[in-house]
Coordinates of C-alpha atoms in Angstrom, one line a residue:
M172 CA -12.9 17.8 28.9
A173 CA -9.8 17.7 27.2
G174 CA -7.6 14.7 28.7
K175 CA -10.1 14.7 31.1
A176 CA -12.7 12.5 30.1
D177 CA -13.2 8.8 31.4
A178 CA -12.4 7.8 28.0
C179 CA -8.9 9.4 28.1
A180 CA -7.2 7.1 31.0
G181 CA -4.6 5.6 29.6
C182 CA -3.8 7.7 26.8
P183 CA -0.3 8.2 26.4
N184 CA -1.2 11.6 25.6
Q185 CA -3.4 12.3 28.7
A186 CA -1.2 14.8 30.7
I187 CA -0.8 17.0 27.1
C188 CA -4.2 17.2 26.7
A189 CA -5.2 18.0 30.0
S190 CA -2.5 20.2 30.8
G191 CA -4.0 23.0 28.3
K192 CA -1.0 23.7 26.5
P193 CA -0.9 23.9 22.3
A194 CA 0.8 21.1 20.2
E195 CA 4.3 21.6 20.0
P196 CA 5.4 20.8 16.0
D197 CA 7.0 16.9 16.0
P198 CA 10.6 18.1 15.0
D199 CA 10.4 14.1 14.0
L200 CA 8.8 15.8 10.2
G201 CA 11.8 18.1 9.2
V202 CA 13.7 14.8 9.7
I203 CA 11.1 12.7 6.8
Q204 CA 11.0 15.6 4.9
T205 CA 14.8 15.3 4.7
N206 CA 14.7 11.8 4.5
M207 CA 12.1 11.2 1.5
E208 CA 13.2 14.6 -1.1
E209 CA 14.5 12.4 -2.9
V210 CA 11.6 9.7 -4.0
K211 CA 9.7 11.4 -6.6
H212 CA 6.5 9.9 -6.1
K213 CA 4.3 8.2 -3.2
V214 CA 1.4 5.8 -4.0
L215 CA -0.7 4.6 -1.2
V216 CA -2.4 1.7 -2.0
L217 CA -6.4 1.3 -0.2
S218 CA -9.0 -0.2 0.4
G219 CA -11.7 -0.1 3.4
K220 CA -11.9 -4.4 3.1
G221 CA -9.5 -6.9 3.7
G222 CA -8.7 -9.7 1.9
V223 CA -9.3 -8.2 -1.1
G224 CA -5.5 -8.0 -2.5
K225 CA -4.4 -4.9 -1.8
S226 CA -1.0 -6.4 -1.0
T227 CA -1.5 -8.7 -3.9
V228 CA -1.8 -5.6 -6.8
S229 CA 0.8 -3.4 -4.7
C230 CA 3.4 -6.4 -5.2
Q231 CA 2.8 -7.1 -8.3
L232 CA 3.2 -3.4 -9.5
A233 CA 6.3 -3.3 -7.8
H234 CA 7.3 -6.5 -9.4
G235 CA 5.6 -4.4 -12.8
L236 CA 7.4 -1.4 -12.5
A237 CA 11.1 -2.8 -11.9
R238 CA 10.9 -5.0 -15.4
D239 CA 12.4 -1.1 -16.6
Q240 CA 15.3 -1.0 -15.5
D241 CA 15.5 2.9 -15.6
L242 CA 12.9 3.1 -12.4
Q243 CA 14.3 2.7 -9.3
V244 CA 11.2 1.4 -7.2
G245 CA 10.5 1.1 -3.5
L246 CA 7.7 -1.0 -1.5
L247 CA 6.5 -0.6 1.7
D248 CA 4.6 -2.1 3.9
I249 CA 2.2 -0.9 6.9
D250 CA 0.0 -3.3 7.3
I251 CA 1.9 -3.6 11.2
C252 CA -0.1 -6.1 12.4
G253 CA -0.7 -8.8 9.4
P254 CA 2.2 -8.0 7.4
S255 CA 2.3 -10.3 3.7
V256 CA 4.4 -8.4 1.3
P257 CA 7.5 -10.2 2.7
T258 CA 5.5 -13.8 1.5
I259 CA 4.3 -12.3 -1.1
M260 CA 8.1 -10.7 -2.3
G261 CA 9.9 -14.1 -1.4
L262 CA 11.7 -12.6 0.9
V263 CA 10.8 -14.5 4.3
G264 CA 13.4 -14.8 6.8
E265 CA 15.3 -11.4 5.4
T266 CA 16.8 -9.2 8.0
V267 CA 17.7 -5.3 7.8
H268 CA 20.9 -4.1 8.6
K269 CA 21.8 -0.7 9.8
S270 CA 24.6 1.5 8.7
N271 CA 25.6 5.3 9.0
L272 CA 23.3 6.1 6.7
G273 CA 20.3 4.6 8.6
L274 CA 18.1 1.2 7.9
S275 CA 18.8 -0.6 4.5
P276 CA 15.9 -2.1 2.9
V277 CA 15.5 -5.5 1.7
Y278 CA 16.5 -5.5 -2.2
T279 CA 14.6 -8.0 -4.5
E280 CA 16.0 -6.4 -7.6
E281 CA 18.9 -3.8 -8.1
N282 CA 16.0 -1.3 -8.5
L283 CA 13.0 -2.9 -6.2
A284 CA 13.9 -1.6 -2.3
V285 CA 11.2 -3.7 0.2
M286 CA 11.0 -2.9 3.9
S287 CA 8.2 -4.5 6.5
I288 CA 8.0 -4.8 10.0
G289 CA 8.5 -8.6 8.9
F290 CA 11.9 -8.6 8.5
L291 CA 11.9 -6.5 12.5
V292 CA 10.0 -9.9 13.7
D293 CA 12.3 -13.2 14.5
D294 CA 9.6 -15.7 14.3
Q295 CA 6.7 -14.9 11.8
D296 CA 4.0 -16.3 13.7
Q297 CA 4.3 -13.8 16.0
A298 CA 1.6 -11.4 16.6
V299 CA 2.4 -7.7 16.7
I300 CA 0.2 -6.9 20.0
W301 CA 0.4 -2.5 19.6
R302 CA -1.8 0.2 20.1
G303 CA -2.0 3.4 17.8
D304 CA 0.6 5.7 19.0
K305 CA 3.4 2.7 18.8
K306 CA 2.0 1.7 15.6
S307 CA 2.7 5.4 14.5
G308 CA 5.5 5.5 15.8
M309 CA 6.8 2.5 13.0
I310 CA 5.7 3.8 10.5
K311 CA 7.6 7.1 11.0
Q312 CA 11.1 5.4 11.6
F313 CA 10.4 3.9 8.4
L314 CA 9.7 7.2 6.9
K315 CA 12.4 9.0 8.6
D316 CA 15.0 5.7 9.4
V317 CA 15.1 4.0 6.1
H318 CA 17.9 5.0 3.6
W319 CA 15.0 5.1 0.4
D320 CA 17.7 6.3 -0.9
Q321 CA 16.5 7.8 -4.9
L322 CA 13.4 6.5 -6.0
D323 CA 10.8 7.2 -8.6
I324 CA 8.0 5.8 -6.9
L325 CA 7.5 4.3 -3.8
L326 CA 4.6 2.0 -3.2
I327 CA 2.5 2.1 0.5
D328 CA 0.7 -1.0 1.1
T329 CA -1.5 -0.1 4.1
P330 CA -3.7 -2.2 6.5
P331 CA -7.4 -2.7 5.9
G332 CA -10.0 0.1 6.9
T333 CA -9.3 3.9 7.8
S334 CA -7.7 4.5 11.4
D335 CA -4.1 4.9 13.2
E336 CA -1.7 3.5 10.0
H337 CA -3.6 5.8 7.6
L338 CA -3.8 9.1 9.7
S339 CA -0.5 8.7 10.5
I340 CA 0.8 8.3 7.1
N341 CA -1.1 11.5 5.6
T342 CA 0.2 13.1 8.4
Y343 CA 3.9 12.1 8.5
L344 CA 3.9 12.8 4.6
K345 CA 1.7 15.8 4.0
Q346 CA 4.6 18.0 3.9
V347 CA 6.7 16.2 1.2
G348 CA 3.2 15.4 -0.6
I349 CA 1.8 12.0 -1.6
D350 CA 0.6 11.9 -5.0
G351 CA -2.4 10.0 -4.6
A352 CA -4.6 6.6 -3.8
L353 CA -4.8 3.5 -5.9
I354 CA -8.3 1.7 -4.4
V355 CA -7.9 -2.4 -4.7
T356 CA -11.8 -3.7 -4.4
T357 CA -13.7 -6.9 -5.3
P358 CA -17.2 -6.9 -7.2
Q359 CA -19.5 -7.9 -4.7
E360 CA -21.7 -5.4 -2.5
V361 CA -20.2 -6.3 0.7
A362 CA -16.1 -5.4 -0.2
L363 CA -17.6 -2.0 -2.1
L364 CA -19.4 -0.9 1.2
D365 CA -16.5 -0.1 3.1
V366 CA -14.7 1.6 0.0
R367 CA -16.6 4.0 -0.3
K368 CA -16.0 4.9 3.0
E369 CA -12.3 5.1 2.0
I370 CA -13.3 6.8 -0.5
N371 CA -14.7 9.3 1.5
F372 CA -11.4 9.2 3.8
C373 CA -9.2 10.4 1.4
R374 CA -11.2 13.2 0.1
K375 CA -11.5 14.5 4.2
A376 CA -7.9 13.8 4.3
G377 CA -7.0 16.0 0.9
I378 CA -5.7 12.8 -0.5
R379 CA -6.3 12.4 -4.4
V380 CA -7.8 9.1 -5.8
L381 CA -5.8 8.0 -8.7
G382 CA -8.5 5.4 -9.6
V383 CA -10.4 2.0 -8.6
I384 CA -9.3 -1.5 -9.4
E385 CA -11.7 -4.2 -9.3
N386 CA -9.5 -7.3 -8.4
M387 CA -10.8 -10.9 -8.4
A388 CA -13.3 -9.7 -11.6
G389 CA -14.0 -13.2 -12.8
F390 CA -11.8 -16.0 -14.5
V391 CA -11.3 -16.9 -17.9
C392 CA -11.3 -20.2 -18.6
P393 CA -7.2 -20.6 -20.4
S394 CA -9.1 -23.4 -22.0
C395 CA -12.7 -22.5 -24.2
K396 CA -12.0 -18.6 -23.3
G397 CA -15.4 -18.6 -21.1
S398 CA -16.0 -15.9 -18.2
S399 CA -17.8 -16.6 -15.2
E400 CA -18.3 -14.7 -12.5
I401 CA -16.7 -16.1 -9.4
F402 CA -18.3 -12.9 -6.6
N403 CA -21.7 -12.0 -7.6
S404 CA -21.4 -8.2 -8.3
S405 CA -25.2 -6.8 -7.4
T406 CA -25.1 -3.6 -7.3
G407 CA -22.6 -2.9 -10.7
G408 CA -20.1 -4.0 -9.3
A409 CA -16.6 -0.8 -8.7
E410 CA -17.1 0.8 -12.1
R411 CA -21.1 1.6 -11.3
M412 CA -19.4 2.8 -8.0
A413 CA -16.4 4.7 -9.0
T414 CA -18.9 6.6 -11.8
E415 CA -21.6 7.5 -8.5
M416 CA -18.8 8.9 -7.0
G417 CA -16.8 10.6 -9.1
V418 CA -13.6 8.7 -9.7
P419 CA -11.2 7.1 -12.3
F420 CA -12.5 3.3 -12.6
L421 CA -8.9 2.1 -14.3
G422 CA -9.7 -1.9 -14.6
R423 CA -10.6 -5.3 -13.8
L424 CA -8.4 -8.1 -12.9
P425 CA -9.8 -11.9 -13.2
L426 CA -8.7 -14.3 -11.1
D427 CA -5.1 -16.4 -12.2
P428 CA -4.2 -19.5 -11.0
A429 CA -0.4 -18.5 -11.6
L430 CA -1.2 -14.8 -9.9
L431 CA -2.2 -16.9 -7.3
K432 CA 1.2 -19.5 -7.5
A433 CA 3.0 -16.4 -7.5
C434 CA 2.2 -14.8 -4.8
E435 CA 2.5 -17.9 -2.7
S436 CA 5.8 -18.9 -3.7
G437 CA 7.0 -15.4 -3.4
T438 CA 7.8 -14.8 -7.2
S439 CA 6.7 -12.7 -10.0
F440 CA 3.6 -13.0 -12.2
F441 CA 4.9 -11.4 -15.0
E442 CA 7.4 -14.1 -15.2
A443 CA 5.5 -16.4 -14.5
A444 CA 1.9 -16.0 -16.4
V445 CA 1.3 -17.3 -19.9
E446 CA 1.4 -13.7 -22.5
T447 CA -2.6 -14.4 -23.3
S448 CA -3.2 -14.3 -19.4
P449 CA -5.9 -11.6 -19.9
T450 CA -5.1 -10.6 -15.7
L451 CA -1.0 -9.9 -17.3
S452 CA -2.5 -7.9 -19.9
A453 CA -4.5 -6.0 -16.8
L454 CA -1.8 -5.4 -14.8
N455 CA 0.2 -4.1 -17.6
E456 CA -2.6 -1.7 -18.6
L457 CA -2.6 -0.5 -15.0
Q458 CA 0.8 -0.2 -14.8
S459 CA 1.0 2.6 -17.8
T460 CA -2.4 4.1 -16.2
L461 CA -0.8 4.5 -12.6
L462 CA 3.1 6.1 -14.4
A463 CA 0.8 8.3 -16.5
R464 CA -1.3 9.3 -13.6
I465 CA 1.4 10.5 -11.2
A466 CA 3.5 12.1 -14.0
S467 CA 0.4 14.6 -14.4
T468 CA 0.3 15.8 -9.8

C-alpha cells in the first residue's frame, strides 16, 4: 500500500513509494559531510515544549562561549516557522551574502557566526507556511551551502516537538555525528510531560542526552535575596524527572529581569548582568559543564 493509500495523496514522494523501487542514497549527504567536517562539535538544543527558553539558552550560551577568543562558535537556528534568534542576537535586518565559498553566516562577533531563516525573509512579520519537505530542504541548505569554516562548536536551536526539523537534522548529520543534545524545560509538570517525550525521541534517534536544564527556576530577589517559586514543580521538577529517566541534570537557571532585557534588546546577558546574579553563575557553570561533556564524546 506504500504510496497508494488515501493518506499518501499530495505527498511529494508518493510516486517514488508507489513504484516499489528502493530509495536511492541522497547525494547531498556527502556534500554535507564535506562541508561540516571542520565543525568539531555539534550540539542540539531541544525541548518538547514551546516557550521554555530554548532560544534564550542557545543564544546566551553562544555569547558565553564566544567570550573565549580562542573558541570559534556557530549558532544555527532551524526553527523555520518561528525564528527568534535574529532578535535575541540583535541581528534583525541583517542579510546573508553569497560568495564563491557559499552562503556567509552573519557574524555578531569575530568568533561567533549565526544563521537563521530570519535573515532570508524581507518582512519579519511574514509567516513561513511550509510543509515538511520544504522545511527539510532549508535545513539541508544550511548544512551544505553555508560556509561555516572552522568551528569548535555549533549550537543548533530547534523548534518544539519531535517532528520534521528534528528528524531532518538528525538524518543529515548522521554521518558527521552529533555530540549530543541539551534538553531545556521549565519546572511545571505541563512542560515535563513533553520533555519526557523529547528524551525518548533522542533515545530512539540515537542522540546522546548531554543533560537537562531547568529554566525559569524561581526568582531570587536582588534586594532581600529571598527566593520565590514562580512555576510550581508539583512533581519534583526537572531534577527528579532527570533522575527517573536516567539522564544528567545540569542545573537551574533562575529568572532574571536583566536576562529578559538582554534578549529583548539583542545584547549579551554576560555583559548586562551584575556579578552577583545567580542566573549568571548558573550560565557560567552550564557553559563549563557543556565543554567538559562534549570533550568526552
